[in-house]
Amino acid sequence: SKKYFNYHRSAQVDAVSAVQKNQGTEPFITQPEISDLTYQVDWIAQDKAAADSSTRPHSAQSHWAVFLDDNPLSEAVLGKIKELDPAPLLLSRDNQRHNDDSHTLYVDTSDLVQTRAMLKDRISKDGRAINGVIYLWNEDRTRQDSEHEVIEQTSKLTQDALFSMQLVLHLQPVLTDGFNMITRGAFSITSSIDAEPNTTELTQAPLSGLMKTLSHEAPGLHPRLIDLPWHQDKSTADARADARNLLDEIISDSSGEFQIAFRENKRYVPRLNHKALATGTTIQIVPDAAYLVTGGLGDIGLRLCEWLIAQGARHLVLVNRSGVTTAHQHSTVAHLRSLGATLTLHRADISSDEEVACIMENTLQGGLPLKGIFHCAGTSGAMTKISDLHWADLKRTMEPKVDATWSLYKASKALPLDFFVSFSSISAVWGAAGLGAYASANMFLEAFSIFTRNRVIPATAVNWGPWSRTGMANAPGLSASLETSGIKPLAPDTCLNMLSSLLASKHRPITVTDTSWSQFRKVIDVFGIGRMFEHLQPAAPTAVSVEASSPPRIHPAGTIAPADIEQYLKDEVGKLLDLPNRNTINRRTGFFDLGMDSVLAAELLTRIKRAFNIDLPSTAIFENPTIQALTDHIVSCLPTPAKQPATTLTEPCAVNTNQRVQHSRTDIEQMSEQEALGLLQASLRNLQ
């Protein structure tokens, strides 16, 4: 059965009521209103000079960690890195390389605990913090050689990426800069699908979903995704050019971009823009043809079937894993049949090539052509942070999206389909804390739609926002968090009435969402991925929805007692999380273990800045995620009486994250060797 995730919040807001069923053929809302709901990610060229900063924050004493393999790009990057760090820490899956090089650590990806222990020991012996991490393990598994290898390679790449993220998350106490995930050909950057040759690397697409989620869950890690171009031949010259672009981007670190793509030595970044759909478009639903709906007995699948019948479909093939099990399903199937349609129900695992082939064979043996596939199957899985995500759970979430999509493609690629529609999610566009598995699975659907369009298969991916009273939007507590973020549930009839225009579109994957961008950006701008939304409405001042506590009192000496700051934070956290006894909050318990999410973290940050009249970086809550740590951080940011009158508290603590990192680097460089070693040893103890 489908599992839904739960935001750990007691305050709940009912989802927007589903609009009454529209029995006619007129659009449910007017076309201009529909146009307001559709968006597209455009990749825009950005001057490389913005990245090639002459002021490089990394000193000659910097220390780097590189996940590398034996290929031209790894060797080229290593050569550039050694100009900064003569002895970088190298992480390899090749045991022979480990035996030949004392700086190489052999990594067994099946044993995370053992690898963490070895890495901790190596860093302790080196006596140096790590300035940045570069992940190049994707390089040897690019461009699938055959259809049969796609799922195997996708699984391996995703599993290794999850392993690396969990390893790097454990390194945060000794990591002073970012985690850089390098992909190749994972994105298509042209506006029209038909204008670009096939350069989409399906197997690497899910990594983008994981990285977007990581930007929500660990913004202090400064995750960054850099996509290099696909080269037919892996020449040394191409590898050197890619390495130069890659290192310039990482080392300068001046643009604040989360996603960057290089194509033909040009630099591109993504921006989400409004995308109006063509008006008056229709699609042809053939009465004497069959239409396959996966997840056909789910909430969305059943609504889609009714829409197809209203458009003229008379033969529907519904597939799901569990069959008809509820009274609602029984009654709805009976209702659909009463409308004059023939429904064929299959209970099957669509991630299985054999079971999908059997469904296709049975359908075609009925004498009707299969003209359309609507792939609505999927599960979000339990809401789990990447740090706690098990590969088995990630794989389970990917199967109905990734494996099933590929099985459907292989079984139908020779058929004269009019359309192949994948129902994806906005989680693929900007990620979501706790939904790394779901976001990565949906990113595959985006890449698949482009991959197949270049093979003259009319594939479409739609990144839907939550549907009202259906699917995940109906999960307990989720609607409250969505609305706090400015994301409103979509009326199902509104979505269905857009399908004709969506299917007729030959643009990139379309995002459909009813979002208040001013409200949404209050939350998303906290994370590095926020730059993608700068073409939309800028963030408005945060509105406080829960009554804030009074700021701590200022003592006559012009100071605020740390105990008063701590009590203030307990009061605020308790109010935001609706905890019954705020004084019992353990000062060392993580905010996110208490149930805080990114929305509430942004709200807490706003209240602290207002209460103490100090400026804090957007990542302050994530980098100081306990009452104790945040109290200490606020104390360090407050002006002293000698510097500032105590009643104004106007001196900012930090202008931005990059400035904070630069200050921390400067502090470390000015330390004596003994002081720096002591700081590193303290950080290593935090890895336990």
XYZ file of C-alpha atoms in Angstrom:
688
model
C 0.000 0.000 0.000
C 1.072 3.565 -0.545
C 2.910 5.093 2.403
C 2.565 8.772 3.122
C 5.021 10.921 5.008
C 4.170 13.105 7.956
C 5.577 16.441 8.977
C 5.948 16.242 12.748
C 3.643 19.109 13.587
C 0.543 19.114 15.707
C -1.052 22.200 14.183
C -2.949 21.077 11.127
C -4.703 22.996 8.406
C -7.340 21.359 6.234
C -6.447 21.134 2.569
C -8.282 23.341 0.150
C -11.656 21.734 -0.515
C -11.944 19.907 -3.802
C -14.042 21.846 -6.261
C -17.323 20.282 -7.320
C -16.981 17.825 -10.162
C -17.246 19.494 -13.561
C -19.562 17.338 -15.659
C -19.331 19.447 -18.811
C -16.557 20.071 -21.277
C -15.937 23.752 -20.532
C -12.661 24.642 -18.814
C -13.053 24.637 -15.070
C -11.260 27.975 -14.727
C -10.456 30.514 -17.390
C -7.364 30.077 -19.541
C -5.514 33.131 -18.120
C -5.864 31.625 -14.642
C -4.576 28.303 -15.901
C -1.608 30.050 -17.487
C -0.701 31.457 -14.096
C -0.097 27.907 -12.866
C 2.421 26.711 -15.462
C 6.193 27.117 -15.280
C 9.309 25.871 -16.990
C 12.956 25.678 -15.984
C 15.061 27.614 -18.495
C 18.829 27.432 -18.609
C 20.352 30.849 -19.214
C 23.901 31.649 -20.223
C 25.863 33.406 -17.514
C 29.231 35.006 -18.052
C 32.000 32.737 -16.853
C 33.687 35.847 -15.540
C 31.118 35.745 -12.737
C 32.720 32.516 -11.637
C 36.370 33.267 -12.432
C 36.990 35.471 -9.433
C 40.525 36.750 -9.069
C 40.107 36.711 -5.307
C 40.249 33.039 -4.518
C 39.229 32.160 -0.971
C 41.296 28.951 -0.869
C 44.834 29.399 0.346
C 47.865 27.435 -0.696
C 47.447 25.447 2.527
C 43.980 24.188 1.590
C 43.153 20.493 1.832
C 40.822 18.662 -0.524
C 39.030 15.339 -0.670
C 38.267 13.834 -4.082
C 36.116 10.808 -4.916
C 37.855 9.653 -8.082
C 38.267 6.764 -10.514
C 40.762 5.891 -13.208
C 39.668 8.097 -16.116
C 40.891 11.233 -17.932
C 38.671 13.660 -15.996
C 39.783 12.346 -12.601
C 43.424 12.658 -13.615
C 42.920 16.174 -14.998
C 41.077 17.350 -11.877
C 43.699 15.770 -9.650
C 46.428 17.639 -11.499
C 44.639 20.956 -10.934
C 43.885 20.168 -7.288
C 47.532 19.402 -6.565
C 48.350 23.005 -7.465
C 46.407 23.901 -4.302
C 47.023 20.819 -2.197
C 50.091 18.671 -2.939
C 48.654 15.821 -0.870
C 44.861 15.704 -1.305
C 42.821 12.949 0.291
C 41.700 10.589 -2.472
C 38.783 8.194 -2.074
C 38.770 5.326 -4.549
C 36.842 2.107 -5.100
C 40.008 0.647 -6.656
C 41.959 -1.279 -4.032
C 45.031 -1.396 -6.274
C 45.204 2.389 -6.351
C 45.047 2.359 -2.556
C 48.018 -0.005 -2.403
C 50.055 2.181 -4.783
C 49.362 5.575 -3.173
C 49.536 6.394 0.528
C 47.178 9.350 0.010
C 44.435 7.135 -1.420
C 41.827 5.615 0.858
C 40.101 2.489 -0.406
C 36.347 2.827 0.006
C 34.045 -0.148 0.438
C 30.625 1.261 -0.439
C 28.908 -1.646 1.291
C 30.259 -0.604 4.705
C 29.518 3.011 5.627
C 30.418 2.589 9.303
C 33.848 1.154 8.560
C 34.551 3.838 5.953
C 33.618 6.581 8.408
C 36.026 5.136 10.962
C 38.887 4.891 8.459
C 38.251 8.395 7.182
C 38.166 9.825 10.693
C 41.464 8.123 11.452
C 43.049 9.421 8.241
C 41.927 13.014 8.845
C 43.194 12.816 12.413
C 46.604 11.666 11.203
C 46.721 14.366 8.511
C 45.915 17.008 11.122
C 44.107 19.181 8.573
C 40.491 20.160 8.049
C 38.997 19.618 4.593
C 38.288 22.709 2.501
C 36.120 21.022 -0.101
C 34.937 17.714 -1.525
C 34.700 16.869 -5.239
C 32.705 13.819 -6.300
C 33.780 12.247 -9.611
C 32.501 8.688 -9.235
C 29.861 9.247 -11.918
C 32.419 9.573 -14.688
C 33.026 5.886 -15.413
C 29.349 5.015 -15.730
C 28.129 7.520 -18.271
C 26.158 6.776 -21.417
C 24.440 3.426 -21.115
C 25.658 0.922 -23.693
C 22.346 -0.898 -23.954
C 18.781 -0.648 -22.743
C 19.377 -3.557 -20.410
C 22.022 -1.622 -18.479
C 20.006 1.515 -17.744
C 18.356 0.371 -14.522
C 21.478 -1.360 -13.245
C 23.623 1.713 -13.881
C 21.023 4.112 -12.489
C 20.785 2.064 -9.310
C 24.550 1.841 -8.897
C 25.125 5.555 -9.463
C 22.329 6.512 -7.084
C 23.452 4.065 -4.403
C 27.046 5.320 -4.555
C 25.873 8.943 -4.463
C 23.750 8.244 -1.375
C 26.761 6.600 0.258
C 28.986 9.596 -0.489
C 26.417 12.082 0.833
C 26.067 10.188 4.094
C 29.840 10.024 4.395
C 30.276 13.742 3.722
C 27.434 14.657 6.098
C 29.437 12.910 8.807
C 32.418 15.124 7.933
C 30.645 18.442 8.482
C 32.576 19.308 11.675
C 35.868 19.248 9.729
C 34.574 20.451 6.347
C 34.974 24.187 5.838
C 33.527 24.416 2.344
C 31.232 22.663 -0.080
C 30.320 19.240 -1.396
C 30.525 19.309 -5.191
C 28.666 16.594 -7.111
C 29.881 16.298 -10.712
C 27.589 14.812 -13.346
C 27.881 14.564 -17.101
C 24.982 15.209 -19.464
C 22.375 14.994 -16.704
C 20.514 18.088 -17.961
C 19.120 19.232 -21.272
C 19.549 22.988 -21.448
C 17.716 24.096 -24.609
C 14.216 25.575 -24.477
C 12.703 23.212 -27.032
C 13.096 19.475 -26.777
C 13.147 19.091 -30.552
C 16.041 21.549 -30.925
C 18.629 19.521 -29.039
C 20.245 16.230 -29.975
C 20.102 13.472 -27.419
C 22.519 14.521 -24.710
C 20.471 13.502 -21.693
C 22.139 10.936 -19.465
C 19.239 9.074 -17.857
C 21.339 7.180 -15.365
C 22.576 10.353 -13.649
C 19.261 12.199 -13.463
C 18.230 10.917 -9.988
C 21.376 12.417 -8.455
C 19.945 15.880 -9.052
C 16.918 15.040 -6.918
C 19.126 13.862 -4.071
C 21.304 16.965 -4.269
C 18.313 19.316 -4.302
C 17.043 17.606 -1.176
C 20.488 17.848 0.410
C 20.392 21.616 -0.137
C 17.300 21.706 2.108
C 18.560 19.329 4.764
C 22.186 20.483 5.018
C 22.590 23.994 3.581
C 25.668 24.443 5.753
C 27.331 21.802 3.608
C 27.034 24.183 0.619
C 26.090 21.393 -1.809
C 26.585 22.194 -5.467
C 25.760 20.269 -8.640
C 27.974 20.852 -11.673
C 27.040 19.169 -14.948
C 29.696 18.729 -17.610
C 28.995 18.090 -21.303
C 28.896 14.655 -22.814
C 31.823 13.885 -25.135
C 31.643 11.095 -27.676
C 35.312 10.330 -27.133
C 36.847 10.856 -23.705
C 39.918 12.710 -24.922
C 42.577 14.173 -22.686
C 42.015 17.634 -24.202
C 38.302 17.560 -23.396
C 39.054 16.326 -19.883
C 41.493 19.179 -19.291
C 38.983 21.763 -20.521
C 36.296 20.285 -18.277
C 38.668 20.214 -15.315
C 39.584 23.864 -15.851
C 35.921 24.942 -15.923
C 35.133 22.745 -12.958
C 37.953 23.981 -10.741
C 37.420 27.634 -11.667
C 33.783 27.265 -10.632
C 34.561 25.528 -7.353
C 37.544 27.589 -6.298
C 36.110 31.033 -6.998
C 32.758 30.180 -5.359
C 31.480 33.688 -6.051
C 28.139 33.216 -7.787
C 26.109 31.428 -5.123
C 24.593 29.083 -7.709
C 23.504 25.580 -6.730
C 23.292 24.125 -10.258
C 25.689 24.929 -13.083
C 25.990 23.314 -16.515
C 28.844 23.723 -18.988
C 28.190 23.263 -22.703
C 30.696 24.082 -25.448
C 32.781 25.976 -22.906
C 29.810 28.149 -21.924
C 28.284 28.342 -18.469
C 24.530 27.973 -17.842
C 22.358 28.269 -14.741
C 18.658 27.345 -14.273
C 15.807 29.796 -13.678
C 12.139 28.973 -13.156
C 9.884 31.125 -15.353
C 6.211 31.397 -16.194
C 5.345 29.344 -19.271
C 1.988 30.056 -20.888
C 0.479 27.095 -22.703
C -1.099 27.346 -26.123
C -4.828 28.058 -25.932
C -7.537 26.116 -27.717
C -5.426 22.985 -28.108
C -7.042 19.580 -28.149
C -5.780 16.028 -28.225
C -7.382 13.181 -30.084
C -8.694 10.377 -27.892
C -9.601 7.458 -30.149
C -12.707 5.469 -29.122
C -11.445 2.325 -30.863
C -8.095 2.311 -29.068
C -6.853 1.307 -25.633
C -5.267 3.598 -23.035
C -3.099 2.264 -20.233
C -3.192 3.940 -16.798
C -0.680 2.791 -14.185
C -1.666 3.500 -10.620
C -5.110 3.395 -12.188
C -6.941 2.551 -8.963
C -5.353 5.345 -6.951
C -7.056 8.675 -6.272
C -5.416 10.431 -9.204
C -5.664 7.431 -11.519
C -9.423 7.071 -11.047
C -10.000 10.783 -11.662
C -7.864 10.565 -14.783
C -9.930 7.616 -16.059
C -13.130 9.630 -15.721
C -11.524 12.483 -17.648
C -10.401 10.123 -20.420
C -13.923 8.747 -20.737
C -15.256 12.299 -20.960
C -12.793 12.892 -23.827
C -14.106 9.856 -25.721
C -12.041 6.914 -24.456
C -13.950 3.641 -24.361
C -11.254 1.093 -23.540
C -9.102 1.620 -20.452
C -6.484 -0.722 -19.004
C -5.924 -0.032 -15.306
C -2.871 -1.436 -13.538
C -1.915 -1.351 -9.895
C -0.037 -3.534 -7.461
C -2.821 -4.455 -5.039
C -5.994 -4.681 -7.140
C -9.430 -3.469 -6.054
C -9.416 -3.477 -2.256
C -11.644 -0.629 -1.040
C -15.325 0.198 -1.283
C -14.411 3.487 -2.963
C -12.493 1.646 -5.690
C -15.354 -0.811 -6.237
C -17.950 1.934 -6.548
C -15.794 4.135 -8.788
C -14.965 1.281 -11.163
C -18.684 0.483 -11.388
C -19.431 4.146 -12.075
C -16.829 4.316 -14.857
C -18.255 1.225 -16.499
C -21.732 2.717 -16.294
C -20.447 5.580 -18.458
C -20.006 3.128 -21.324
C -16.325 2.296 -20.966
C -14.700 -1.125 -20.892
C -12.247 -1.385 -17.999
C -9.632 -4.127 -17.883
C -7.983 -4.429 -14.474
C -4.511 -5.888 -13.977
C -2.882 -6.537 -10.635
C 0.809 -6.395 -11.464
C 4.236 -5.072 -10.562
C 5.008 -2.660 -13.378
C 8.681 -2.498 -12.421
C 8.914 -6.053 -13.777
C 9.727 -6.372 -17.484
C 7.934 -9.704 -17.631
C 4.701 -8.487 -16.058
C 4.596 -5.341 -18.207
C 5.203 -7.402 -21.347
C 2.331 -9.680 -20.341
C -0.016 -6.703 -19.901
C 0.968 -5.332 -23.310
C 0.459 -8.701 -24.970
C -2.984 -9.142 -23.419
C -3.993 -5.623 -24.429
C -2.924 -5.999 -28.057
C -4.489 -9.450 -28.340
C -7.837 -7.756 -27.777
C -7.520 -6.338 -31.280
C -7.208 -2.692 -30.224
C -4.123 -0.525 -30.732
C -2.545 0.987 -27.629
C -2.472 4.744 -28.254
C -1.519 6.216 -24.908
C 0.210 5.482 -21.599
C -0.479 7.510 -18.470
C 2.083 6.630 -15.828
C 0.611 7.732 -12.488
C 2.040 5.026 -10.230
C 4.355 5.946 -7.408
C 4.938 6.162 -3.706
C 6.619 8.874 -1.680
C 7.833 6.430 0.933
C 8.346 7.505 4.511
C 9.711 10.996 5.079
C 13.404 10.374 5.778
C 16.439 12.641 5.797
C 19.296 11.644 3.523
C 21.485 11.054 6.569
C 19.081 8.308 7.697
C 17.958 6.986 4.311
C 18.601 3.305 3.635
C 19.324 2.197 0.106
C 16.560 -0.419 0.282
C 13.997 2.305 1.023
C 15.346 4.567 -1.710
C 15.243 1.698 -4.195
C 11.679 0.861 -3.149
C 10.605 4.427 -3.932
C 12.449 4.454 -7.253
C 10.996 1.194 -8.571
C 7.483 2.414 -9.520
C 8.986 5.510 -11.138
C 12.367 4.530 -12.581
C 12.186 0.774 -13.150
C 8.525 0.887 -14.176
C 9.027 3.745 -16.633
C 11.843 1.892 -18.333
C 9.834 -1.342 -18.470
C 6.919 0.512 -20.055
C 9.260 2.159 -22.552
C 10.864 -1.090 -23.664
C 7.479 -2.763 -24.071
C 5.899 0.104 -26.039
C 8.685 1.776 -28.033
C 7.660 0.026 -31.250
C 3.995 0.990 -30.878
C 2.435 4.053 -32.580
C 1.677 5.872 -29.331
C 0.064 9.295 -29.407
C 1.469 10.101 -25.979
C 3.375 8.710 -23.017
C 2.585 10.864 -19.993
C 4.529 10.673 -16.722
C 3.025 12.238 -13.619
C 5.966 13.739 -11.756
C 6.144 16.127 -8.810
C 7.383 19.584 -7.892
C 9.843 17.766 -5.610
C 11.858 17.098 -8.777
C 12.106 20.832 -9.452
C 13.317 22.164 -6.120
C 13.558 19.215 -3.728
C 12.065 18.923 -0.266
C 13.476 17.998 3.116
C 12.797 14.347 3.854
C 11.832 13.541 0.266
C 15.192 12.708 -1.287
C 14.016 9.323 -2.530
C 10.863 10.761 -4.083
C 12.676 13.701 -5.690
C 15.335 11.460 -7.218
C 12.721 9.076 -8.643
C 10.793 11.932 -10.234
C 13.931 13.462 -11.735
C 14.268 10.304 -13.815
C 10.818 10.987 -15.290
C 11.948 14.459 -16.387
C 15.046 13.106 -18.077
C 13.057 10.270 -19.641
C 10.633 12.666 -21.326
C 13.537 14.405 -23.075
C 15.387 11.178 -23.825
C 12.354 9.650 -25.547
C 11.294 12.812 -27.401
C 14.613 12.619 -29.201
C 13.582 9.122 -30.253
C 10.297 10.332 -31.768
C 8.260 9.026 -28.846
C 5.749 11.675 -27.678
C 6.696 11.612 -24.003
C 5.622 14.319 -21.585
C 6.509 14.830 -17.924
C 4.346 17.048 -15.747
C 5.697 18.178 -12.392
C 2.443 18.540 -10.482
C 1.968 20.452 -7.304
C -0.183 18.657 -4.706
C -3.712 17.758 -5.796
C -6.451 18.687 -3.356
C -7.774 15.792 -1.272
C -5.847 13.232 -3.276
C -2.501 11.548 -2.933
C 0.083 13.109 -0.662
C -1.815 16.366 -0.151
C -4.304 14.333 1.866
C -1.627 13.038 4.262
C -2.040 14.151 7.902
C -0.222 17.394 8.604
C 1.271 17.837 5.138
C -1.291 20.337 3.903
C -0.406 22.615 6.818
C 3.280 22.629 5.904
C 2.536 23.126 2.215
C 0.297 26.112 2.866
C 2.839 27.618 5.260
C 5.300 27.453 2.352
C 2.799 29.185 0.076
C 2.023 26.031 -1.942
C -1.722 25.584 -2.354
C -3.346 22.297 -3.380
C -4.587 22.188 -6.962
C -8.209 21.333 -7.712
C -8.112 17.973 -9.564
C -10.519 19.205 -12.233
C -8.241 22.165 -12.883
C -5.327 19.800 -13.466
C -7.308 17.515 -15.744
C -8.644 20.392 -17.818
C -5.038 21.425 -18.480
C -4.016 18.028 -19.812
C -4.911 18.700 -23.441
C -2.657 21.758 -23.522
C 0.086 19.962 -21.622
C 0.057 16.976 -23.968
C 0.079 19.194 -27.043
C 3.124 21.073 -25.763
C 6.564 20.200 -27.110
C 8.394 22.184 -24.510
C 10.565 20.997 -21.693
C 8.851 19.317 -18.724
C 6.185 21.652 -17.386
C 5.665 22.451 -13.715
C 2.103 23.073 -12.543
C 1.785 24.705 -9.149
C -0.373 27.258 -7.357
C 2.317 28.951 -5.308
C 2.538 32.300 -3.588
C 6.099 33.080 -4.589
C 6.545 35.853 -2.052
C 5.619 33.420 0.702
C 7.535 30.519 -0.825
C 10.740 32.499 -1.198
C 10.788 33.334 2.478
C 11.567 29.658 2.927
C 13.484 28.666 -0.214
C 15.861 31.640 -0.139
C 17.403 30.121 2.982
C 18.914 27.442 0.759
C 21.448 27.620 -2.062
C 18.825 26.531 -4.579
C 16.969 29.825 -4.058
C 18.753 31.513 -6.981
C 16.615 29.458 -9.375
C 13.563 31.523 -8.375
C 14.991 35.021 -8.742
C 12.895 35.737 -11.875
C 9.748 35.247 -9.816
C 8.291 37.542 -7.166
C 10.888 38.521 -4.555
C 10.471 37.416 -0.993
C 8.292 39.556 1.239
C 8.941 40.184 4.937
C 8.108 37.149 7.011
C 4.670 37.221 8.596
C 4.642 35.833 12.124
C 1.760 33.383 12.442
C 2.404 32.371 16.058
C 2.741 34.980 18.780
C 6.412 35.637 19.451
C 7.978 35.810 22.888
C 9.314 39.046 24.313
C 13.053 39.494 23.756
C 15.324 38.822 26.745
C 15.830 41.774 29.036
C 19.034 43.789 28.789
C 21.007 44.027 32.015
C 22.237 47.380 33.327
C 25.774 46.529 32.266
C 24.561 46.390 28.680
C 24.671 42.629 28.292
C 22.147 39.855 27.863
C 22.679 36.809 30.037
C 23.171 33.561 28.069
C 20.611 31.926 30.360
C 18.032 34.492 29.241
C 18.865 33.843 25.580
C 18.522 30.122 26.156
C 15.125 30.549 27.811
C 13.959 32.783 24.970
C 14.960 30.131 22.431
C 13.171 27.409 24.389
C 10.028 29.534 24.434
C 10.198 30.229 20.697
C 10.952 26.655 19.689
C 8.218 25.407 22.002
C 5.663 27.777 20.492
C 6.593 27.005 16.899
C 6.461 23.250 17.489
C 3.474 23.468 19.831
C 5.334 21.570 22.560
C 3.398 21.225 25.834
C 6.316 21.891 28.203
C 8.953 24.183 26.751
C 11.198 24.129 29.799
C 11.837 20.416 29.374
C 13.459 20.858 25.949
C 16.940 19.372 26.158
C 19.466 22.032 25.212
C 21.464 19.446 23.239
C 18.559 17.905 21.292
C 18.512 18.786 17.607
C 15.721 21.072 16.405
C 14.920 18.708 13.558
C 14.747 15.757 15.935
C 12.100 17.751 17.818
C 10.046 18.033 14.617
C 11.218 21.316 13.092
C 11.143 21.615 9.311
C 12.660 24.153 6.922
C 9.568 26.374 7.076
C 9.747 26.685 10.850
C 13.527 27.097 10.755
C 13.106 30.144 8.523
C 10.467 31.522 10.911
C 12.710 30.982 13.949
C 15.588 32.752 12.203
C 13.379 35.757 11.445
C 12.252 36.013 15.068
C 15.798 35.847 16.402
C 16.992 38.565 14.040
C 14.078 40.763 15.040
C 14.395 40.104 18.778
C 18.124 40.790 19.010
C 18.436 43.214 16.095
C 21.308 41.239 14.634
C 21.996 39.957 11.141
C 22.482 36.210 10.813
C 23.338 34.085 7.768
C 20.456 32.133 6.301
C 22.062 28.881 7.419
C 22.458 29.844 11.094
C 19.732 27.492 12.342
C 21.087 24.551 10.338
C 24.668 25.136 11.453
C 23.672 25.630 15.103
C 20.828 23.097 15.370
C 20.406 22.914 19.162
C 19.406 25.331 21.920
C 22.939 25.215 23.303
C 24.701 25.798 19.984
C 22.336 28.557 18.913
C 22.636 30.320 22.271
C 26.419 30.325 21.990
C 26.197 31.620 18.428
C 23.874 34.479 19.367
C 26.142 35.432 22.275
C 29.084 35.616 19.875
C 27.091 37.868 17.548
C 25.891 40.386 20.114
C 27.876 43.628 20.361
C 29.808 44.202 23.560
C 29.075 47.275 25.692
C 32.434 48.746 24.742
C 31.563 48.607 21.050
C 27.889 49.413 20.993
C 25.229 50.881 23.289
C 23.416 47.906 24.756
C 19.952 49.159 23.945
C 20.385 49.184 20.161
C 22.130 45.907 19.285
C 22.626 46.939 15.669
C 25.985 45.435 14.731
C 25.442 42.570 12.292
C 26.898 39.168 13.067
C 27.402 38.173 9.444
C 26.489 39.598 6.092
C 26.241 36.289 4.290
C 27.400 32.717 4.358
C 30.389 33.248 2.066
C 31.636 36.045 4.307
C 31.218 33.801 7.337
C 33.204 31.035 5.672
C 35.888 33.487 4.602
C 36.184 34.772 8.179
C 36.472 31.217 9.487
C 39.241 30.475 6.991
C 41.093 33.615 7.979
C 40.800 32.733 11.665
C 42.201 29.265 11.024
C 45.088 30.577 8.931
C 46.057 33.010 11.704
C 46.128 30.270 14.365
C 49.326 28.704 15.555
C 49.918 25.117 14.489
C 49.068 23.918 18.008
C 45.821 25.939 18.087
C 44.739 24.666 14.681
C 45.493 21.076 15.689
C 43.431 21.506 18.851
C 40.499 22.862 16.846
C 40.697 19.949 14.415
C 40.851 17.399 17.233
C 37.766 18.941 18.813
C 35.976 18.749 15.471
C 37.002 15.121 15.053
C 35.488 14.303 18.425
C 32.203 15.643 17.066
C 32.306 12.966 14.369
C 31.602 10.265 16.961
